[in-house]
C-alpha positions as YAML, in Angstrom:
chain: A
units: angstrom
residues:
- id: 1
  name: MET
  ca: [9.42, 12.55, -6.39]
- id: 2
  name: PRO
  ca: [5.71, 12.51, -7.30]
- id: 3
  name: ASN
  ca: [2.99, 12.83, -4.71]
- id: 4
  name: TYR
  ca: [0.39, 10.07, -4.52]
- id: 5
  name: TYR
  ca: [-2.97, 9.80, -2.85]
- id: 6
  name: PHE
  ca: [-3.27, 6.38, -1.18]
- id: 7
  name: LYS
  ca: [-6.39, 4.47, -0.19]
- id: 8
  name: GLU
  ca: [-5.91, 1.54, 2.18]
- id: 9
  name: ILE
  ca: [-7.45, -1.78, 1.15]
- id: 10
  name: TRP
  ca: [-8.57, -3.78, 4.18]
- id: 11
  name: THR
  ca: [-7.52, -7.44, 4.26]
- id: 12
  name: PRO
  ca: [-7.13, -9.91, 7.16]
- id: 13
  name: LEU
  ca: [-3.35, -9.55, 6.69]
- id: 14
  name: LYS
  ca: [-3.65, -6.11, 8.27]
- id: 15
  name: LEU
  ca: [-3.97, -7.85, 11.65]
- id: 16
  name: VAL
  ca: [-0.35, -9.06, 11.36]
- id: 17
  name: GLY
  ca: [1.00, -5.77, 9.95]
- id: 18
  name: ILE
  ca: [0.85, -6.32, 6.18]
- id: 19
  name: LYS
  ca: [-1.11, -3.51, 4.54]
- id: 20
  name: PHE
  ca: [-2.17, -2.96, 0.93]
- id: 21
  name: PHE
  ca: [-2.75, 0.44, -0.64]
- id: 22
  name: GLN
  ca: [-4.06, 1.67, -3.96]
- id: 23
  name: ASP
  ca: [-2.84, 4.99, -5.35]
- id: 24
  name: ASP
  ca: [-4.72, 7.48, -7.48]
- id: 25
  name: GLU
  ca: [-3.44, 5.76, -10.64]
- id: 26
  name: ARG
  ca: [-4.90, 2.39, -9.53]
- id: 27
  name: ARG
  ca: [-1.51, 0.77, -8.84]
- id: 28
  name: LEU
  ca: [-1.18, -1.63, -5.91]
- id: 29
  name: TRP
  ca: [1.35, -0.98, -3.15]
- id: 30
  name: ILE
  ca: [2.32, -3.09, -0.12]
- id: 31
  name: LYS
  ca: [3.62, -2.00, 3.28]
- id: 32
  name: LEU
  ca: [5.30, -4.57, 5.50]
- id: 33
  name: TRP
  ca: [5.27, -3.61, 9.19]
- id: 34
  name: SER
  ca: [7.28, -0.38, 9.65]
- id: 35
  name: LYS
  ca: [9.05, -0.38, 6.27]
- id: 36
  name: HIS
  ca: [8.31, 1.96, 3.36]
- id: 37
  name: ARG
  ca: [5.57, 1.25, 0.85]
- id: 38
  name: GLN
  ca: [6.69, -0.74, -2.18]
- id: 39
  name: LEU
  ca: [5.02, -0.97, -5.55]
- id: 40
  name: LEU
  ca: [3.80, -4.50, -6.41]
- id: 41
  name: LYS
  ca: [4.70, -5.56, -9.94]
...
């Protein structure tokens, strides 16, 4: 499994537990509450 460097993107949705991340290859990922990050398509 490849290793990624993630940068969190702040949005107001973070206040309710929905976080967005961008990896080192500029792909967008989402994390819902305590679940794993998932790649947005």
